[in-house]
Amino acid sequence: MTESDFIPSGDYQVLPAGSVSYQSPSNIALVKYWGKYGEQLPQNPSISFTLSNCHTTTTLSYKKNSNSSGEIPFEIYLDGEAAPDFKPKIAKFFERIAIYMPFVKEYEYKIETSNSFPHSSGIASSASGMSALALCLMEMERGMEVAMTDTFFNEKASFLARLGSGSACRSIEGPLVVWGKHAEIEGSTNFYGTSYEGEIHEKFHNYQDTILLVDKGEKQVSSTVGHDLMHGHAFAKARFTQAHENLSSLMQVFKQGDVDQFIKIVESEALTLHAMMMTSHPYFILMKPKTLEIINEIWAYRNETSSKICFTLDAGANVHVLYPENEKESVQKFIASELSKFCQNSHYIDDCVGNGAKKL
Ligand code: DP6
């Protein structure tokens, strides 16, 4: 499927005023998306675990609008309170998707959203938020008696979510989602995320992710700016090649259940992501001293025990601690006793891999 396949050809039925709700999860990348081109297309393929407990719930209420010429009218609420800060990003999203969903201009909307994680946790809500909104809009499209398969529904929801925030396209399905063309993954595309269909050894079933909230503040440099700095970056070409290779290696790892190799790839990906930030122009650092202390503690614990614990990072100071389900008890004890002290207000969130978004 390419862009033109998502532009509808027939007419839509008018929908009476109504509402639809979706719960959509966050995701954590194992091979990172960092660098984009064109309209939200990734410079390299990425793969992520879909999460379970960290999610956004969005209710989209819609009503036919008589004036369909100008900007799309909408209100947005976070936890019941008007959230004007989100307006520019959503307005841009509506603008970008209008060609693929012409009906959006003919309705007015109320978007009510809430996150299962605290707003000021430093956990990005854009992946779960944009995917939830895209799914609600797809439900409207389906309600207009447009015939579509479930596969098309998911692919187009992911395609639209990508136009809101790149990583959001990996938040529709689970437990592992690939986004970006990769030579060895059939059906992989830069346009949307698809659930990874390769063999996954049971060691990777129900993997655990505890998110250590090191810094709950606003990031100094947004992901969008960071992605942009990959243009003309001295190491960009090598990095994009490396992502392809790491994804190839991970496919073997998933098949063979090679957790040691998993650790090497995933930790290297996290550090490479931050190395790209530190070597762009302008350069910047999103890790905090406590991020490094946590990493050192994780390495020490791994050396002292036979644990398969490892870490990854997103574009911020928080640390995602990844570990197999059979170590849940011991690792969670270790986190509570040794790592929670590095978190703001000792705050962390226990999560695990999940199966994707749900209609409510
Ligand atoms: C470091 O998806 O937040 O989390 O497309 O500009 O919205 P935009 O960026 P975003 O970038 C996420 C980058 C990352 C790595 C990843 O999730 O793959």
Tab-separated table of C-alpha atoms and ligand atoms in Angstrom:
chain	number	residue	atom	x	y	z
A	1	MET	CA	0.000	0.000	0.000
A	2	THR	CA	1.278	3.468	-0.782
A	3	GLU	CA	-0.006	6.965	-0.073
A	4	SER	CA	-2.484	7.018	-2.959
A	5	ASP	CA	-4.139	3.793	-1.733
A	6	PHE	CA	-5.306	5.683	1.337
A	7	ILE	CA	-7.096	8.418	-0.616
A	8	PRO	CA	-10.736	7.328	-0.789
A	9	SER	CA	-12.467	7.326	-4.144
A	10	GLY	CA	-16.174	6.884	-3.330
A	11	ASP	CA	-18.676	9.032	-1.442
A	12	TYR	CA	-19.201	8.913	2.275
A	13	GLN	CA	-22.503	8.533	4.102
A	14	VAL	CA	-23.210	11.418	6.479
A	15	LEU	CA	-22.822	10.363	10.110
A	16	PRO	CA	-25.281	11.630	12.691
A	17	ALA	CA	-23.650	13.362	15.664
A	18	GLY	CA	-21.979	10.817	17.920
A	19	SER	CA	-18.831	9.802	19.679
A	20	VAL	CA	-16.252	7.027	19.691
A	21	SER	CA	-13.575	6.063	22.220
A	22	TYR	CA	-10.257	4.245	21.947
A	23	GLN	CA	-7.556	3.257	24.381
A	24	SER	CA	-4.165	3.259	22.743
A	25	PRO	CA	-0.829	2.222	24.234
A	26	SER	CA	2.587	3.784	24.341
A	27	ASN	CA	5.493	1.894	22.759
A	28	ILE	CA	9.224	1.594	23.377
A	29	ALA	CA	11.585	1.287	20.428
A	30	LEU	CA	14.313	-1.379	20.467
A	31	VAL	CA	15.788	-0.179	17.172
A	32	LYS	CA	15.260	3.563	17.147
A	33	TYR	CA	13.654	5.914	14.653
A	34	TRP	CA	15.840	9.019	14.574
A	35	GLY	CA	15.863	11.043	11.382
A	36	LYS	CA	13.038	11.589	8.910
A	37	TYR	CA	12.367	12.918	5.414
A	38	GLY	CA	9.387	14.035	3.332
A	39	GLU	CA	6.104	13.956	5.198
A	40	GLN	CA	6.978	12.071	8.372
A	41	LEU	CA	8.835	9.220	6.666
A	42	PRO	CA	11.606	7.468	8.593
A	43	GLN	CA	15.233	7.425	7.445
A	44	ASN	CA	15.619	3.904	8.831
A	45	PRO	CA	13.421	1.025	9.941
A	46	SER	CA	12.567	0.701	13.636
A	47	ILE	CA	10.936	-1.926	15.843
A	48	SER	CA	9.190	-1.488	19.170
A	49	PHE	CA	7.510	-3.343	21.972
A	50	THR	CA	3.935	-2.183	22.399
A	51	LEU	CA	3.306	-1.382	26.057
A	52	SER	CA	0.290	-2.214	28.140
A	53	ASN	CA	-0.189	-0.051	31.244
A	54	CYS	CA	0.951	3.254	29.739
A	55	HIS	CA	-1.883	4.318	27.499
A	56	THR	CA	-4.089	7.191	26.408
A	57	THR	CA	-7.875	7.071	26.369
A	58	THR	CA	-9.517	9.385	23.856
A	59	THR	CA	-13.178	10.096	23.183
A	60	LEU	CA	-13.890	11.874	19.933
A	61	SER	CA	-17.305	13.532	19.677
A	62	TYR	CA	-18.295	14.744	16.243
A	63	LYS	CA	-21.089	16.716	14.640
A	64	LYS	CA	-21.641	17.721	11.012
A	65	ASN	CA	-20.456	21.243	10.434
A	66	SER	CA	-22.240	23.489	7.948
A	67	ASN	CA	-19.178	25.615	7.253
A	68	SER	CA	-16.600	23.254	5.757
A	69	SER	CA	-14.333	25.785	4.082
A	70	GLY	CA	-12.002	27.113	6.769
A	71	GLU	CA	-10.032	25.521	9.576
A	72	ILE	CA	-11.432	22.419	11.224
A	73	PRO	CA	-13.181	23.474	14.441
A	74	PHE	CA	-12.254	21.408	17.486
A	75	GLU	CA	-11.887	21.618	21.247
A	76	ILE	CA	-9.417	19.543	23.196
A	77	TYR	CA	-9.534	18.545	26.860
A	78	LEU	CA	-6.960	16.724	28.953
A	79	ASP	CA	-8.392	15.146	32.109
A	80	GLY	CA	-11.515	17.276	31.728
A	81	GLU	CA	-9.668	20.582	31.407
A	82	ALA	CA	-9.192	22.623	28.241
A	83	ALA	CA	-5.705	21.927	26.841
A	84	PRO	CA	-4.905	24.749	24.393
A	85	ASP	CA	-1.211	23.732	24.308
A	86	PHE	CA	-2.149	20.646	22.268
A	87	LYS	CA	-4.072	22.660	19.675
A	88	PRO	CA	-1.294	23.508	17.170
A	89	LYS	CA	-0.122	19.885	16.924
A	90	ILE	CA	-3.675	18.583	16.402
A	91	ALA	CA	-4.517	21.356	13.912
A	92	LYS	CA	-1.454	20.342	11.898
A	93	PHE	CA	-2.477	16.685	12.138
A	94	PHE	CA	-5.971	17.470	10.760
A	95	GLU	CA	-4.399	19.492	7.971
A	96	ARG	CA	-2.050	16.648	7.013
A	97	ILE	CA	-4.705	13.924	7.032
A	98	ALA	CA	-7.419	15.890	5.171
A	99	ILE	CA	-6.331	14.589	1.754
A	100	TYR	CA	-6.651	10.978	2.978
A	101	MET	CA	-9.868	11.621	4.876
A	102	PRO	CA	-11.742	14.425	3.125
A	103	PHE	CA	-14.721	14.125	5.484
A	104	VAL	CA	-12.708	15.488	8.440
A	105	LYS	CA	-13.334	19.011	7.178
A	106	GLU	CA	-17.081	18.519	7.276
A	107	TYR	CA	-17.372	17.900	11.005
A	108	GLU	CA	-16.560	19.691	14.212
A	109	TYR	CA	-14.988	17.855	17.120
A	110	LYS	CA	-14.557	17.620	20.825
A	111	ILE	CA	-11.509	15.582	21.801
A	112	GLU	CA	-11.405	14.360	25.414
A	113	THR	CA	-8.224	12.641	26.359
A	114	SER	CA	-6.549	11.272	29.466
A	115	ASN	CA	-3.359	9.350	30.094
A	116	SER	CA	-2.849	6.439	32.472
A	117	PHE	CA	0.543	7.960	33.341
A	118	PRO	CA	0.902	11.402	34.923
A	119	HIS	CA	1.085	14.237	32.389
A	120	SER	CA	4.262	15.556	33.962
A	121	SER	CA	6.057	12.193	33.953
A	122	GLY	CA	8.296	12.967	30.991
A	123	ILE	CA	6.631	10.041	29.187
A	124	ALA	CA	5.686	11.277	25.741
A	125	SER	CA	1.950	11.042	25.187
A	126	SER	CA	2.212	11.760	21.467
A	127	ALA	CA	2.492	8.095	20.406
A	128	SER	CA	-0.493	6.901	22.428
A	129	GLY	CA	-2.432	10.157	21.930
A	130	MET	CA	-2.046	10.418	18.165
A	131	SER	CA	-2.755	6.725	17.624
A	132	ALA	CA	-5.923	6.928	19.760
A	133	LEU	CA	-7.155	9.928	17.760
A	134	ALA	CA	-6.316	8.271	14.429
A	135	LEU	CA	-8.266	5.168	15.495
A	136	CYS	CA	-11.305	7.248	16.478
A	137	LEU	CA	-11.254	8.914	13.045
A	138	MET	CA	-10.955	5.528	11.333
A	139	GLU	CA	-13.989	4.352	13.297
A	140	MET	CA	-15.881	7.340	11.877
A	141	GLU	CA	-14.739	6.367	8.383
A	142	ARG	CA	-15.884	2.784	8.929
A	143	GLY	CA	-19.217	4.112	10.249
A	144	MET	CA	-19.763	5.914	6.956
A	145	GLU	CA	-20.303	2.538	5.351
A	146	VAL	CA	-16.946	2.521	3.663
A	147	ALA	CA	-16.198	-1.160	3.103
A	148	MET	CA	-12.805	-2.085	4.555
A	149	THR	CA	-10.980	-5.064	5.969
A	150	ASP	CA	-9.568	-5.029	9.507
A	151	THR	CA	-6.091	-5.042	7.965
A	152	PHE	CA	-6.860	-1.914	5.981
A	153	PHE	CA	-8.381	-0.313	9.091
A	154	ASN	CA	-5.191	-0.896	11.089
A	155	GLU	CA	-2.869	0.098	8.265
A	156	LYS	CA	-4.685	3.330	7.581
A	157	ALA	CA	-4.970	4.136	11.315
A	158	SER	CA	-1.202	3.651	11.567
A	159	PHE	CA	-0.629	5.685	8.397
A	160	LEU	CA	-2.674	8.585	9.831
A	161	ALA	CA	-1.080	8.311	13.285
A	162	ARG	CA	2.339	8.604	11.629
A	163	LEU	CA	1.301	11.968	10.218
A	164	GLY	CA	0.660	13.118	13.799
A	165	SER	CA	3.853	11.701	15.299
A	166	GLY	CA	6.190	9.168	13.689
A	167	SER	CA	6.417	6.723	16.572
A	168	ALA	CA	2.604	6.807	16.982
A	169	CYS	CA	2.281	4.542	13.940
A	170	ARG	CA	3.769	1.735	16.073
A	171	SER	CA	0.998	2.062	18.702
A	172	ILE	CA	-1.929	0.409	16.922
A	173	GLU	CA	-1.011	-3.274	17.258
A	174	GLY	CA	1.338	-5.444	19.304
A	175	PRO	CA	3.372	-7.071	20.721
A	176	LEU	CA	6.197	-6.059	18.316
A	177	VAL	CA	5.723	-3.549	15.531
A	178	VAL	CA	8.022	-2.700	12.636
A	179	TRP	CA	7.938	0.637	10.875
A	180	GLY	CA	10.130	1.385	7.880
A	181	LYS	CA	11.159	-0.629	4.849
A	182	HIS	CA	13.505	-3.498	5.694
A	183	ALA	CA	14.748	-5.888	3.012
A	184	GLU	CA	14.106	-9.016	5.106
A	185	ILE	CA	10.670	-8.089	6.442
A	186	GLU	CA	7.912	-8.689	3.966
A	187	GLY	CA	5.286	-5.973	3.937
A	188	SER	CA	7.437	-3.509	5.893
A	189	THR	CA	6.986	0.039	4.656
A	190	ASN	CA	7.891	3.611	5.486
A	191	PHE	CA	4.211	4.550	5.340
A	192	TYR	CA	2.874	2.672	8.378
A	193	GLY	CA	3.733	0.209	11.106
A	194	THR	CA	2.929	-3.485	10.826
A	195	SER	CA	2.876	-6.126	13.477
A	196	TYR	CA	6.076	-8.219	13.353
A	197	GLU	CA	5.151	-11.652	12.020
A	198	GLY	CA	8.533	-13.379	12.411
A	199	GLU	CA	9.119	-16.127	14.951
A	200	ILE	CA	9.313	-14.870	18.550
A	201	HIS	CA	10.916	-17.225	21.090
A	202	GLU	CA	8.967	-17.663	24.327
A	203	LYS	CA	11.759	-15.920	26.253
A	204	PHE	CA	10.494	-12.697	24.694
A	205	HIS	CA	6.847	-13.314	25.505
A	206	ASN	CA	5.390	-10.887	28.021
A	207	TYR	CA	8.664	-8.964	28.394
A	208	GLN	CA	8.657	-6.486	31.282
A	209	ASP	CA	9.449	-2.759	31.098
A	210	THR	CA	9.751	-0.667	34.246
A	211	ILE	CA	9.983	3.029	33.390
A	212	LEU	CA	12.155	4.982	35.813
A	213	LEU	CA	11.019	8.607	35.901
A	214	VAL	CA	14.314	10.430	36.274
A	215	ASP	CA	13.200	13.778	34.982
A	216	LYS	CA	9.575	14.749	34.742
A	217	GLY	CA	10.238	18.180	33.249
A	218	GLU	CA	9.707	19.351	29.699
A	219	LYS	CA	12.528	18.259	27.353
A	220	GLN	CA	14.940	21.024	26.330
A	221	VAL	CA	15.006	19.788	22.737
A	222	SER	CA	11.926	18.266	21.108
A	223	SER	CA	12.118	15.031	19.109
A	224	THR	CA	11.071	16.932	15.998
A	225	VAL	CA	14.096	19.243	16.298
A	226	GLY	CA	16.339	16.254	17.047
A	227	HIS	CA	15.130	14.393	13.947
A	228	ASP	CA	15.856	17.478	11.872
A	229	LEU	CA	19.434	17.601	13.089
A	230	MET	CA	20.073	14.250	11.383
A	231	HIS	CA	20.030	16.145	8.065
A	232	GLY	CA	23.684	16.786	7.254
A	233	HIS	CA	24.775	14.896	10.396
A	234	ALA	CA	28.337	13.576	10.004
A	235	PHE	CA	27.353	10.050	11.122
A	236	ALA	CA	23.850	9.862	9.624
A	237	LYS	CA	24.609	7.477	6.777
A	238	ALA	CA	26.443	4.996	8.991
A	239	ARG	CA	23.695	5.218	11.610
A	240	PHE	CA	20.913	4.455	9.139
A	241	THR	CA	22.861	1.461	7.797
A	242	GLN	CA	23.467	0.262	11.350
A	243	ALA	CA	19.724	0.357	12.117
A	244	HIS	CA	19.052	-1.988	9.170
A	245	GLU	CA	21.768	-4.356	10.428
A	246	ASN	CA	20.558	-4.238	14.019
A	247	LEU	CA	17.041	-5.079	12.924
A	248	SER	CA	18.357	-8.043	10.891
A	249	SER	CA	20.257	-9.258	13.957
A	250	LEU	CA	17.233	-8.790	16.211
A	251	MET	CA	15.178	-11.013	13.921
A	252	GLN	CA	17.630	-13.853	14.615
A	253	VAL	CA	17.630	-12.998	18.313
A	254	PHE	CA	13.829	-13.222	18.493
A	255	LYS	CA	13.857	-16.535	16.682
A	256	GLN	CA	16.638	-18.137	18.728
A	257	GLY	CA	15.744	-16.606	22.097
A	258	ASP	CA	19.251	-15.151	22.394
A	259	VAL	CA	18.712	-12.718	25.262
A	260	ASP	CA	22.445	-11.866	25.606
A	261	GLN	CA	22.544	-10.654	22.028
A	262	PHE	CA	19.235	-8.833	22.583
A	263	ILE	CA	20.841	-6.894	25.436
A	264	LYS	CA	23.842	-5.894	23.296
A	265	ILE	CA	21.698	-4.606	20.453
A	266	VAL	CA	19.119	-2.813	22.575
A	267	GLU	CA	21.589	-1.025	24.853
A	268	SER	CA	23.777	-0.064	21.902
A	269	GLU	CA	20.728	1.356	20.098
A	270	ALA	CA	19.857	3.498	23.127
A	271	LEU	CA	23.377	4.850	23.496
A	272	THR	CA	23.700	5.418	19.744
A	273	LEU	CA	20.484	7.458	19.771
A	274	HIS	CA	21.956	9.716	22.451
A	275	ALA	CA	25.339	9.743	20.700
A	276	MET	CA	23.571	11.157	17.628
A	277	MET	CA	22.219	13.974	19.804
A	278	MET	CA	25.628	14.652	21.296
A	279	THR	CA	27.277	14.816	17.872
A	280	SER	CA	24.706	16.882	15.963
A	281	HIS	CA	25.051	20.631	15.390
A	282	PRO	CA	23.886	22.140	17.619
A	283	TYR	CA	24.713	19.275	20.019
A	284	PHE	CA	22.647	18.540	23.094
A	285	ILE	CA	22.388	16.079	25.976
A	286	LEU	CA	19.074	14.731	27.244
A	287	MET	CA	20.484	12.230	29.730
A	288	LYS	CA	20.884	13.420	33.329
A	289	PRO	CA	23.531	12.326	35.860
A	290	LYS	CA	20.947	9.984	37.390
A	291	THR	CA	20.349	8.359	34.013
A	292	LEU	CA	24.030	7.346	34.003
A	293	GLU	CA	23.947	6.228	37.623
A	294	ILE	CA	21.036	3.936	36.813
A	295	ILE	CA	22.837	2.501	33.780
A	296	ASN	CA	25.904	1.754	35.919
A	297	GLU	CA	23.751	0.109	38.606
A	298	ILE	CA	22.073	-2.064	35.957
A	299	TRP	CA	25.441	-3.141	34.593
A	300	ALA	CA	26.764	-3.905	38.077
A	301	TYR	CA	23.668	-5.960	38.925
A	302	ARG	CA	24.012	-7.886	35.677
A	303	ASN	CA	27.672	-8.635	36.430
A	304	GLU	CA	26.937	-9.769	39.957
A	305	THR	CA	23.930	-11.932	39.162
A	306	SER	CA	22.954	-13.950	36.120
A	307	SER	CA	20.160	-11.474	35.413
A	308	LYS	CA	19.179	-10.615	31.848
A	309	ILE	CA	18.134	-7.111	32.834
A	310	CYS	CA	18.982	-4.309	30.376
A	311	PHE	CA	17.984	-0.754	29.618
A	312	THR	CA	16.833	1.418	26.789
A	313	LEU	CA	16.207	5.141	26.540
A	314	ASP	CA	13.850	7.278	24.537
A	315	ALA	CA	14.530	10.913	23.692
A	316	GLY	CA	14.783	11.988	27.317
A	317	ALA	CA	16.356	11.224	30.684
A	318	ASN	CA	13.975	8.443	31.763
A	319	VAL	CA	15.233	4.865	31.701
A	320	HIS	CA	13.219	1.876	30.488
A	321	VAL	CA	14.394	-1.227	32.344
A	322	LEU	CA	13.700	-4.337	30.261
A	323	TYR	CA	13.712	-7.893	31.683
A	324	PRO	CA	12.188	-11.306	31.029
A	325	GLU	CA	8.990	-12.240	32.823
A	326	ASN	CA	10.684	-15.001	34.858
A	327	GLU	CA	12.813	-12.344	36.599
A	328	LYS	CA	9.881	-10.143	37.477
A	329	GLU	CA	10.086	-10.660	41.218
A	330	SER	CA	13.852	-10.318	41.636
A	331	VAL	CA	14.277	-7.365	39.285
A	332	GLN	CA	11.345	-5.472	40.758
A	333	LYS	CA	12.898	-5.958	44.195
A	334	PHE	CA	16.199	-4.617	42.861
A	335	ILE	CA	14.447	-1.619	41.303
A	336	ALA	CA	12.583	-0.796	44.503
A	337	SER	CA	15.678	-1.072	46.679
A	338	GLU	CA	18.465	0.245	44.406
A	339	LEU	CA	17.051	2.236	41.501
A	340	SER	CA	13.949	4.019	42.781
A	341	LYS	CA	16.152	6.460	44.702
A	342	PHE	CA	17.343	7.928	41.384
A	343	CYS	CA	13.765	8.687	40.293
A	344	GLN	CA	12.006	11.976	40.933
A	345	ASN	CA	9.906	11.421	44.066
A	346	SER	CA	10.939	7.735	43.785
A	347	HIS	CA	8.402	7.448	41.004
A	348	TYR	CA	8.482	4.613	38.472
A	349	ILE	CA	5.917	2.658	36.451
A	350	ASP	CA	5.841	-1.124	36.026
A	351	ASP	CA	4.709	-2.007	32.552
A	352	CYS	CA	4.930	-4.963	30.190
A	353	VAL	CA	4.422	-5.780	26.551
A	354	GLY	CA	0.847	-5.528	25.301
A	355	ASN	CA	-1.240	-6.337	22.271
A	356	GLY	CA	-2.294	-2.936	20.989
A	357	ALA	CA	-5.168	-0.493	21.008
A	358	LYS	CA	-8.713	-1.290	22.103
A	359	LYS	CA	-12.046	0.180	21.125
A	360	LEU	CA	-14.015	1.119	24.234
B	1	DP6	C1	13.621	8.585	20.287
B	1	DP6	O1	7.844	9.996	17.084
B	1	DP6	O2	8.320	11.593	18.957
B	1	DP6	O3	11.403	7.889	20.697
B	1	DP6	O4	7.767	12.052	14.421
B	1	DP6	O5	8.659	14.209	15.282
B	1	DP6	O6	6.669	13.152	16.388
B	1	DP6	P1	7.967	12.928	15.630
B	1	DP6	O7	8.961	12.182	16.611
B	1	DP6	P2	8.723	11.030	17.652
B	1	DP6	O8	10.208	10.441	17.764
B	1	DP6	C2	10.470	9.390	18.623
B	1	DP6	C3	11.884	9.062	18.637
B	1	DP6	C4	12.354	8.072	19.669
B	1	DP6	C5	12.683	6.733	19.008
B	1	DP6	C6	11.529	5.859	18.597
B	1	DP6	O9	10.469	5.895	19.220
B	1	DP6	O10	11.738	5.090	17.641
